[in-house]
Amino acid sequence: MRILGITLPENKRIEIALTTIHGIGRSRARHILSKTKISSEIRSKDLTVDQENAIRKLIEGFRIEGDLRREVSANIKRLKDIGMTR
């Protein structure tokens, strides 16, 4: 299963597999699964197409991967510019 260009491990539980996406931790993965009413025990390879699409649709609303990395690096640069680092 691929989400936003990231291939999720197929043999892991979906709750753990979602954490391979930068910006999604265990709590956000649980939140996604509860909103989509998908069991956290199911393996990512066993998801149906409808379940995959529901997860994709929900994840698109979050700031993840490239956008999140850019924001974090911009915040670090801003803090360096104003002299907040030691």
Coordinates of N, CA and C in Angstrom, one line a residue:
M1 N 0.9 -1.2 0.0 CA 0.0 0.0 0.0 C 0.9 1.2 0.0
R2 N 0.6 2.2 -0.9 CA 1.3 3.4 -0.9 C 0.4 4.6 -0.5
I3 N 0.9 5.5 0.3 CA 0.2 6.7 0.7 C 1.2 7.9 0.4
L4 N 0.8 8.8 -0.4 CA 1.6 10.0 -0.7 C 3.0 9.7 -1.0
G5 N 3.2 8.6 -1.8 CA 4.5 8.3 -2.3 C 5.3 7.4 -1.3
I6 N 4.8 7.1 -0.2 CA 5.4 6.3 0.8 C 4.8 4.9 0.8
T7 N 5.7 3.9 0.7 CA 5.2 2.5 0.7 C 5.2 2.0 2.1
L8 N 4.0 1.6 2.6 CA 3.9 1.0 3.9 C 4.3 -0.4 4.0
P9 N 5.0 -0.9 5.1 CA 5.3 -2.3 5.2 C 4.1 -3.1 5.2
E10 N 4.1 -4.2 4.4 CA 2.9 -5.0 4.3 C 2.7 -6.0 5.4
N11 N 3.7 -6.5 6.1 CA 3.5 -7.5 7.1 C 3.4 -6.9 8.5
K12 N 3.3 -5.6 8.6 CA 3.1 -5.0 10.0 C 1.6 -4.7 10.1
R13 N 1.2 -4.6 11.4 CA -0.1 -4.1 11.7 C -0.3 -2.7 11.2
I14 N -1.5 -2.3 10.7 CA -1.7 -1.0 10.1 C -1.3 0.1 11.0
E15 N -1.6 0.0 12.3 CA -1.2 1.0 13.3 C 0.3 1.3 13.3
I16 N 1.1 0.3 13.2 CA 2.5 0.4 13.2 C 3.0 0.9 11.8
A17 N 2.4 0.4 10.7 CA 2.8 0.7 9.4 C 2.6 2.2 9.1
L18 N 1.5 2.8 9.6 CA 1.3 4.2 9.4 C 2.3 5.1 10.0
T19 N 3.0 4.6 11.0 CA 4.1 5.4 11.6 C 5.3 5.6 10.8
T20 N 5.4 4.9 9.7 CA 6.5 5.0 8.8 C 6.4 6.4 8.0
I21 N 5.3 7.0 8.0 CA 5.1 8.3 7.4 C 5.5 9.4 8.4
H22 N 6.4 10.2 7.9 CA 6.9 11.3 8.8 C 5.7 12.2 9.2
G23 N 5.5 12.4 10.5 CA 4.4 13.2 10.9 C 3.3 12.4 11.5
I24 N 3.3 11.1 11.4 CA 2.3 10.2 12.0 C 3.0 9.3 13.0
G25 N 2.5 9.5 14.3 CA 3.0 8.7 15.4 C 1.9 7.7 15.8
R26 N 2.1 7.0 16.9 CA 1.2 6.0 17.3 C -0.2 6.6 17.6
S27 N -0.2 7.8 18.3 CA -1.5 8.3 18.7 C -2.2 8.8 17.5
R28 N -1.6 9.4 16.5 CA -2.3 9.9 15.3 C -2.7 8.7 14.5
A29 N -1.9 7.6 14.4 CA -2.3 6.4 13.7 C -3.6 5.8 14.3
R30 N -3.6 5.8 15.7 CA -4.9 5.3 16.4 C -6.1 6.2 16.0
H31 N -5.8 7.5 16.0 CA -6.9 8.4 15.7 C -7.4 8.2 14.3
I32 N -6.5 8.0 13.3 CA -6.9 7.7 11.9 C -7.7 6.5 11.8
L33 N -7.3 5.4 12.5 CA -8.0 4.1 12.5 C -9.3 4.2 13.2
S34 N -9.4 5.0 14.2 CA -10.8 5.1 14.9 C -11.7 5.9 14.0
K35 N -11.2 6.9 13.4 CA -12.1 7.7 12.5 C -12.6 6.9 11.3
T36 N -11.8 6.0 10.8 CA -12.1 5.2 9.6 C -12.8 3.9 10.0
K37 N -12.8 3.6 11.3 CA -13.5 2.4 11.8 C -12.8 1.2 11.3
I38 N -11.4 1.2 11.3 CA -10.6 0.1 10.9 C -9.9 -0.5 12.1
S39 N -9.9 -1.8 12.3 CA -9.2 -2.4 13.4 C -7.7 -2.2 13.3
S40 N -7.1 -1.9 14.4 CA -5.6 -1.7 14.5 C -4.9 -3.0 14.3
E41 N -5.5 -4.1 14.4 CA -4.9 -5.4 14.4 C -4.7 -6.0 12.9
I42 N -5.4 -5.3 12.0 CA -5.3 -5.8 10.6 C -4.0 -5.5 10.0
R43 N -3.5 -6.3 9.2 CA -2.2 -6.1 8.5 C -2.4 -5.2 7.3
S44 N -1.5 -4.4 6.9 CA -1.7 -3.4 5.8 C -1.9 -4.1 4.5
K45 N -1.4 -5.3 4.3 CA -1.6 -6.0 3.1 C -3.1 -6.6 3.0
D46 N -3.8 -6.6 4.1 CA -5.1 -7.2 4.1 C -6.2 -6.1 4.0
L47 N -5.8 -4.9 3.9 CA -6.8 -3.8 3.8 C -7.6 -3.9 2.4
T48 N -8.8 -3.6 2.4 CA -9.6 -3.5 1.2 C -9.3 -2.1 0.5
V49 N -9.7 -2.0 -0.7 CA -9.5 -0.8 -1.5 C -10.3 0.4 -0.8
D50 N -11.5 0.1 -0.3 CA -12.3 1.1 0.3 C -11.6 1.6 1.6
Q51 N -11.0 0.7 2.4 CA -10.3 1.0 3.6 C -9.1 1.9 3.3
E52 N -8.3 1.5 2.3 CA -7.1 2.2 1.8 C -7.5 3.6 1.4
N53 N -8.6 3.8 0.7 CA -9.0 5.1 0.2 C -9.5 6.0 1.4
A54 N -10.1 5.4 2.4 CA -10.6 6.1 3.6 C -9.4 6.6 4.3
I55 N -8.3 5.8 4.5 CA -7.1 6.2 5.2 C -6.4 7.4 4.4
R56 N -6.3 7.2 3.1 CA -5.7 8.2 2.3 C -6.4 9.6 2.4
K57 N -7.7 9.5 2.3 CA -8.5 10.7 2.4 C -8.3 11.5 3.7
L58 N -8.3 10.7 4.8 CA -8.1 11.3 6.1 C -6.7 11.9 6.3
I59 N -5.7 11.2 5.8 CA -4.3 11.6 5.9 C -4.0 12.8 5.1
E60 N -4.7 13.0 4.0 CA -4.4 14.2 3.2 C -4.7 15.5 3.9
G61 N -5.5 15.4 5.0 CA -5.9 16.6 5.8 C -4.8 17.0 6.8
F62 N -3.8 16.1 7.0 CA -2.7 16.4 7.9 C -1.5 17.0 7.2
R63 N -0.7 17.7 7.9 CA 0.6 18.2 7.4 C 1.6 17.1 7.7
I64 N 2.1 16.4 6.6 CA 3.0 15.3 6.8 C 4.1 15.4 5.7
E65 N 5.1 14.6 5.9 CA 6.2 14.4 5.0 C 6.9 15.7 4.6
G66 N 6.9 16.0 3.3 CA 7.6 17.2 2.8 C 7.2 18.5 3.4
D67 N 5.9 18.7 3.5 CA 5.4 20.0 4.1 C 5.9 20.1 5.5
L68 N 5.8 19.0 6.3 CA 6.2 19.1 7.7 C 7.7 19.3 7.8
R69 N 8.5 18.6 7.0 CA 9.9 18.8 7.0 C 10.4 20.2 6.7
R70 N 9.7 20.8 5.7 CA 10.0 22.2 5.3 C 9.6 23.1 6.5
E71 N 8.5 22.9 7.1 CA 8.1 23.8 8.2 C 9.1 23.7 9.4
V72 N 9.5 22.5 9.7 CA 10.4 22.3 10.8 C 11.8 22.9 10.5
S73 N 12.3 22.8 9.3 CA 13.6 23.4 9.0 C 13.4 24.9 8.9
A74 N 12.3 25.4 8.5 CA 12.1 26.9 8.5 C 12.1 27.4 9.9
N75 N 11.4 26.7 10.8 CA 11.4 27.1 12.2 C 12.8 27.1 12.9
I76 N 13.6 26.1 12.5 CA 14.9 26.0 13.1 C 15.8 27.2 12.5
K77 N 15.6 27.4 11.2 CA 16.4 28.6 10.6 C 15.9 29.9 11.3
R78 N 14.7 30.1 11.5 CA 14.2 31.3 12.1 C 14.7 31.5 13.5
L79 N 14.8 30.4 14.3 CA 15.3 30.5 15.6 C 16.8 30.7 15.6
K80 N 17.5 30.2 14.6 CA 19.0 30.5 14.5 C 19.2 31.9 14.2
D81 N 18.3 32.5 13.3 CA 18.5 33.9 12.8 C 18.3 34.8 14.0
I82 N 17.4 34.5 14.9 CA 17.1 35.5 16.0 C 18.0 35.2 17.2
G83 N 18.9 34.2 17.1 CA 19.9 33.9 18.1 C 19.3 33.1 19.3
M84 N 18.4 32.2 19.1 CA 17.8 31.4 20.2 C 18.6 30.2 20.5
T85 N 19.5 29.8 19.6 CA 20.3 28.6 19.9 C 21.5 28.9 20.7
R86 N 22.0 27.9 21.3 CA 23.2 28.1 22.2 C 24.5 28.0 21.5

